[in-house]
C-alpha atoms as a printed R data frame, in Angstrom:
    type eleno elety resid chain resno       x       y       z
1   ATOM     1    CA   MET     A     1  75.104  17.340  -9.399
2   ATOM     2    CA   SER     A     2  73.060  14.451  -9.564
3   ATOM     3    CA   ILE     A     3  71.512  15.458  -6.340
4   ATOM     4    CA   SER     A     4  69.916  18.516  -8.404
5   ATOM     5    CA   ILE     A     5  69.047  15.706 -11.269
6   ATOM     6    CA   ASP     A     6  66.779  13.816  -8.440
7   ATOM     7    CA   ARG     A     7  65.421  16.625  -7.709
8   ATOM     8    CA   GLY     A     8  64.048  17.847 -10.803
9   ATOM     9    CA   ARG     A     9  62.794  13.966 -11.374
10  ATOM    10    CA   ALA     A    10  61.058  14.708  -7.942
11  ATOM    11    CA   ASP     A    11  59.776  18.377  -8.501
12  ATOM    12    CA   ALA     A    12  58.246  16.676 -12.092
13  ATOM    13    CA   SER     A    13  56.874  14.094 -10.785
14  ATOM    14    CA   THR     A    14  54.899  15.459  -7.747
15  ATOM    15    CA   ARG     A    15  54.222  17.966 -10.687
16  ATOM    16    CA   LEU     A    16  52.113  14.988 -12.919
17  ATOM    17    CA   ARG     A    17  50.690  13.244 -10.028
18  ATOM    18    CA   ARG     A    18  48.598  16.364  -9.124
19  ATOM    19    CA   THR     A    19  47.487  17.765 -12.471
20  ATOM    20    CA   ALA     A    20  46.730  13.956 -12.492
21  ATOM    21    CA   ARG     A    21  44.503  14.070  -9.477
22  ATOM    22    CA   ALA     A    22  43.212  17.366 -10.758
23  ATOM    23    CA   ALA     A    23  42.408  15.905 -13.738
24  ATOM    24    CA   LEU     A    24  40.569  12.988 -11.397
25  ATOM    25    CA   ARG     A    25  38.405  15.804  -9.238
26  ATOM    26    CA   ARG     A    26  37.710  17.498 -12.465
27  ATOM    27    CA   ARG     A    27  36.330  14.243 -13.958
28  ATOM    28    CA   LEU     A    28  34.997  12.236 -10.951
29  ATOM    29    CA   GLY     A    29  33.164  15.337  -9.386
30  ATOM    30    CA   PRO     A    30  30.254  15.915 -12.069
31  ATOM    31    CA   VAL     A    31  29.962  11.513 -11.544
32  ATOM    32    CA   LEU     A    32  29.877  12.308  -7.686
33  ATOM    33    CA   ALA     A    33  27.493  15.350  -7.761
34  ATOM    34    CA   LEU     A    34  24.891  13.059 -10.186
35  ATOM    35    CA   ALA     A    35  25.280  10.175  -7.602
36  ATOM    36    CA   LEU     A    36  24.585  12.408  -4.901
37  ATOM    37    CA   LEU     A    37  21.271  13.913  -6.393
38  ATOM    38    CA   GLY     A    38  19.967  10.492  -7.338
39  ATOM    39    CA   ALA     A    39  20.309   9.250  -4.276
40  ATOM    40    CA   GLY     A    40  18.133  12.562  -2.936
41  ATOM    41    CA   LEU     A    41  15.750  12.220  -5.292
42  ATOM    42    CA   SER     A    42  15.727   8.084  -4.873
43  ATOM    43    CA   ALA     A    43  14.299   8.834  -1.096
44  ATOM    44    CA   CYS     A    44  11.604  11.155  -2.760
45  ATOM    45    CA   THR     A    45   9.664   8.000  -4.276
46  ATOM    46    CA   SER     A    46   6.269   7.264  -4.056
47  ATOM    47    CA   GLU     A    47   5.696   4.877  -1.258
48  ATOM    48    CA   GLN     A    48   2.067   2.815  -0.592
49  ATOM    49    CA   PHE     A    49   0.251   1.975   2.185
50  ATOM    50    CA   GLN     A    50  -1.718  -0.847   3.687
51  ATOM    51    CA   LYS     A    51  -4.237  -0.203   6.640
52  ATOM    52    CA   GLY     A    52  -6.576  -3.423   7.611
53  ATOM    53    CA   TYR     A    53  -7.743  -6.388   6.522
54  ATOM    54    CA   ILE     A    54  -5.316  -8.008   4.051
55  ATOM    55    CA   LEU     A    55  -6.973 -10.235   1.831
56  ATOM    56    CA   PRO     A    56  -5.319 -13.426   1.153
57  ATOM    57    CA   ASN     A    57  -5.323 -14.442  -2.396
58  ATOM    58    CA   GLY     A    58  -8.020 -17.006  -3.363
59  ATOM    59    CA   ALA     A    59  -9.776 -16.767  -0.215
60  ATOM    60    CA   LEU     A    60 -13.560 -15.511  -1.451
61  ATOM    61    CA   GLU     A    61 -13.432 -18.568  -3.981
62  ATOM    62    CA   GLN     A    62 -12.851 -21.009  -0.691
63  ATOM    63    CA   ILE     A    63 -15.994 -20.037   0.854
64  ATOM    64    CA   PRO     A    64 -19.014 -21.094  -0.801
65  ATOM    65    CA   ILE     A    65 -22.391 -19.929  -0.168
66  ATOM    66    CA   GLY     A    66 -23.886 -22.037   2.764
67  ATOM    67    CA   ALA     A    67 -20.278 -22.447   4.359
68  ATOM    68    CA   SER     A    68 -20.192 -22.232   7.993
69  ATOM    69    CA   GLN     A    69 -19.361 -19.702  10.273
70  ATOM    70    CA   ASP     A    70 -16.483 -21.914  11.484
71  ATOM    71    CA   GLN     A    71 -15.782 -22.412   8.012
72  ATOM    72    CA   VAL     A    72 -15.263 -18.533   7.209
73  ATOM    73    CA   LEU     A    73 -13.075 -17.591  10.442
74  ATOM    74    CA   LEU     A    74 -10.656 -20.157   9.272
75  ATOM    75    CA   VAL     A    75  -9.975 -19.317   6.110
76  ATOM    76    CA   MET     A    76 -10.924 -15.279   6.606
77  ATOM    77    CA   GLY     A    77  -9.540 -14.811  10.300
78  ATOM    78    CA   THR     A    78 -10.896 -12.647  12.570
79  ATOM    79    CA   PRO     A    79 -13.272  -9.708  11.306
80  ATOM    80    CA   SER     A    80 -12.887  -5.937  11.749
81  ATOM    81    CA   THR     A    81 -16.101  -5.778  12.782
82  ATOM    82    CA   VAL     A    82 -19.605  -7.692  13.004
83  ATOM    83    CA   ALA     A    83 -22.896  -6.264  13.002
84  ATOM    84    CA   THR     A    84 -26.227  -7.989  13.291
85  ATOM    85    CA   LEU     A    85 -28.742  -7.114  10.190
86  ATOM    86    CA   ASP     A    86 -31.273  -9.903   9.319
87  ATOM    87    CA   GLY     A    87 -28.599 -12.737  10.372
88  ATOM    88    CA   GLN     A    88 -25.393 -12.147  11.264
89  ATOM    89    CA   VAL     A    89 -22.423  -9.838   9.283
90  ATOM    90    CA   PHE     A    90 -18.665 -10.390   9.298
91  ATOM    91    CA   TYR     A    91 -17.212  -7.120   7.528
92  ATOM    92    CA   TYR     A    92 -13.311  -7.119   6.826
93  ATOM    93    CA   ILE     A    93 -12.163  -3.690   6.210
94  ATOM    94    CA   SER     A    94  -9.172  -2.473   4.533
95  ATOM    95    CA   GLN     A    95  -7.679   0.972   2.864
96  ATOM    96    CA   ARG     A    96  -4.719   0.872   0.922
97  ATOM    97    CA   SER     A    97  -3.183   4.966   0.159
98  ATOM    98    CA   GLU     A    98   0.233   6.195  -1.158
99  ATOM    99    CA   ARG     A    99   2.218   9.338  -1.153
100 ATOM   100    CA   PRO     A   100   3.796  10.597  -3.945
101 ATOM   101    CA   VAL     A   101   6.605  12.376  -2.744
102 ATOM   102    CA   ALA     A   102   8.270  12.072   1.262
103 ATOM   103    CA   PHE     A   103   6.360  14.131   3.769
104 ATOM   104    CA   MET     A   104   3.094  15.185   1.691
105 ATOM   105    CA   PRO     A   105   0.264  13.931   2.351
106 ATOM   106    CA   GLN     A   106  -1.278  10.350   1.515
107 ATOM   107    CA   LYS     A   107  -4.024  10.231  -1.088
108 ATOM   108    CA   VAL     A   108  -6.854   6.993  -0.696
109 ATOM   109    CA   THR     A   109  -6.466   4.653  -4.074
110 ATOM   110    CA   ASP     A   110  -8.534   1.862  -2.697
111 ATOM   111    CA   GLN     A   111 -10.930   1.014   0.331
112 ATOM   112    CA   ARG     A   112 -12.876  -2.361   0.350
113 ATOM   113    CA   VAL     A   113 -15.727  -3.719   2.983
114 ATOM   114    CA   ILE     A   114 -15.725  -7.510   2.812
115 ATOM   115    CA   ALA     A   115 -19.321  -8.549   3.755
116 ATOM   116    CA   ILE     A   116 -19.634 -12.033   4.416
117 ATOM   117    CA   TYR     A   117 -23.968 -12.045   5.308
118 ATOM   118    CA   PHE     A   118 -24.859 -15.529   7.178
119 ATOM   119    CA   ASP     A   119 -28.444 -16.448   7.983
120 ATOM   120    CA   LYS     A   120 -29.959 -17.514  11.046
121 ATOM   121    CA   ASN     A   121 -28.311 -21.033  10.793
122 ATOM   122    CA   ARG     A   122 -24.760 -19.514  10.909
123 ATOM   123    CA   GLN     A   123 -24.708 -20.533   7.126
124 ATOM   124    CA   VAL     A   124 -22.921 -18.184   4.413
125 ATOM   125    CA   ARG     A   125 -25.739 -16.507   2.587
126 ATOM   126    CA   ARG     A   126 -24.201 -13.949   0.442
127 ATOM   127    CA   ILE     A   127 -20.863 -12.340   0.050
128 ATOM   128    CA   ALA     A   128 -20.147  -8.414  -0.603
129 ATOM   129    CA   ASN     A   129 -17.150  -7.232  -1.640
130 ATOM   130    CA   TYR     A   130 -17.988  -3.271  -1.363
131 ATOM   131    CA   GLY     A   131 -16.149  -0.327  -2.320
132 ATOM   132    CA   MET     A   132 -15.971   3.316  -4.220
133 ATOM   133    CA   GLN     A   133 -16.712   3.464  -7.758
134 ATOM   134    CA   ASP     A   134 -17.601   7.219  -8.854
135 ATOM   135    CA   GLY     A   135 -18.188   8.027  -5.104
136 ATOM   136    CA   LYS     A   136 -21.045   5.655  -4.615
137 ATOM   137    CA   ILE     A   137 -20.489   2.503  -2.523
138 ATOM   138    CA   PHE     A   138 -20.524  -0.141  -5.366
139 ATOM   139    CA   ASP     A   139 -20.235  -4.271  -4.501
140 ATOM   140    CA   PHE     A   140 -17.680  -5.857  -6.956
141 ATOM   141    CA   ILE     A   141 -18.869  -8.962  -6.732
142 ATOM   142    CA   SER     A   142 -22.831  -8.507  -7.400
143 ATOM   143    CA   ARG     A   143 -21.830  -5.841  -9.796
144 ATOM   144    CA   THR     A   144 -23.678  -3.482  -7.693
145 ATOM   145    CA   THR     A   145 -24.882  -0.374  -5.650
146 ATOM   146    CA   PRO     A   146 -26.405  -1.525  -2.449
147 ATOM   147    CA   THR     A   147 -29.776   0.778  -1.626
148 ATOM   148    CA   SER     A   148 -31.007   2.536   0.793
149 ATOM   149    CA   GLY     A   149 -32.071   0.200   4.027
150 ATOM   150    CA   GLN     A   150 -30.400  -1.123   6.815
151 ATOM   151    CA   GLU     A   151 -27.319  -2.255   5.309
152 ATOM   152    CA   MET     A   152 -26.900   1.230   3.612
153 ATOM   153    CA   SER     A   153 -26.642   2.826   6.730
154 ATOM   154    CA   TYR     A   154 -24.167   0.415   8.158
155 ATOM   155    CA   LEU     A   155 -21.747   0.412   5.461
156 ATOM   156    CA   ALA     A   156 -21.756   4.583   5.304
157 ATOM   157    CA   PRO     A   157 -20.682   4.818   8.575
158 ATOM   158    CA   LEU     A   158 -17.831   2.087   7.884
159 ATOM   159    CA   PHE     A   159 -16.779   4.420   4.346
160 ATOM   160    CA   ARG     A   160 -16.554   7.835   6.151
161 ATOM   161    CA   LEU     A   161 -13.836   5.749   9.217
162 ATOM   162    CA   ILE     A   162 -11.569   4.556   7.094
163 ATOM   163    CA   SER     A   163 -11.403   7.364   5.097
164 ATOM   164    CA   PHE     A   164 -10.195   9.388   7.938
165 ATOM   165    CA   HIS     A   165  -6.235   9.032   8.177
């Protein structure tokens, strides 16, 4: 008789454990599904990209008008490209873009060309920070749009070049 009582208790204990596991699965199922969904969606968050020159904080403030070309190279580093207009010009080119969802195409959010103009004595004559505003090339330092001429004919192809991915 003691064997059958122990077997009855064991069967009841097993049923209780199975019921508890089933209840736990019912509660954890939605929680796990939400966790998996959250993990999947986190892979879809936006990504930001920086291409080209990264301007160090405070770098332009360290280059006064009249500074030497060597001082500019120490502060800014090697330019992306160099041109000769009326003296020499260093161009530092950069572009920022973002992709709102993984695997989608990138959208350009900002593109800049920092131009440092030198006179014949290799001294800084002018600094310009060109970007796009209202679809036109715009100098964010002097708050002007460059006029047509030799300078504009050199800047327009630079912006077209960095617009392609």
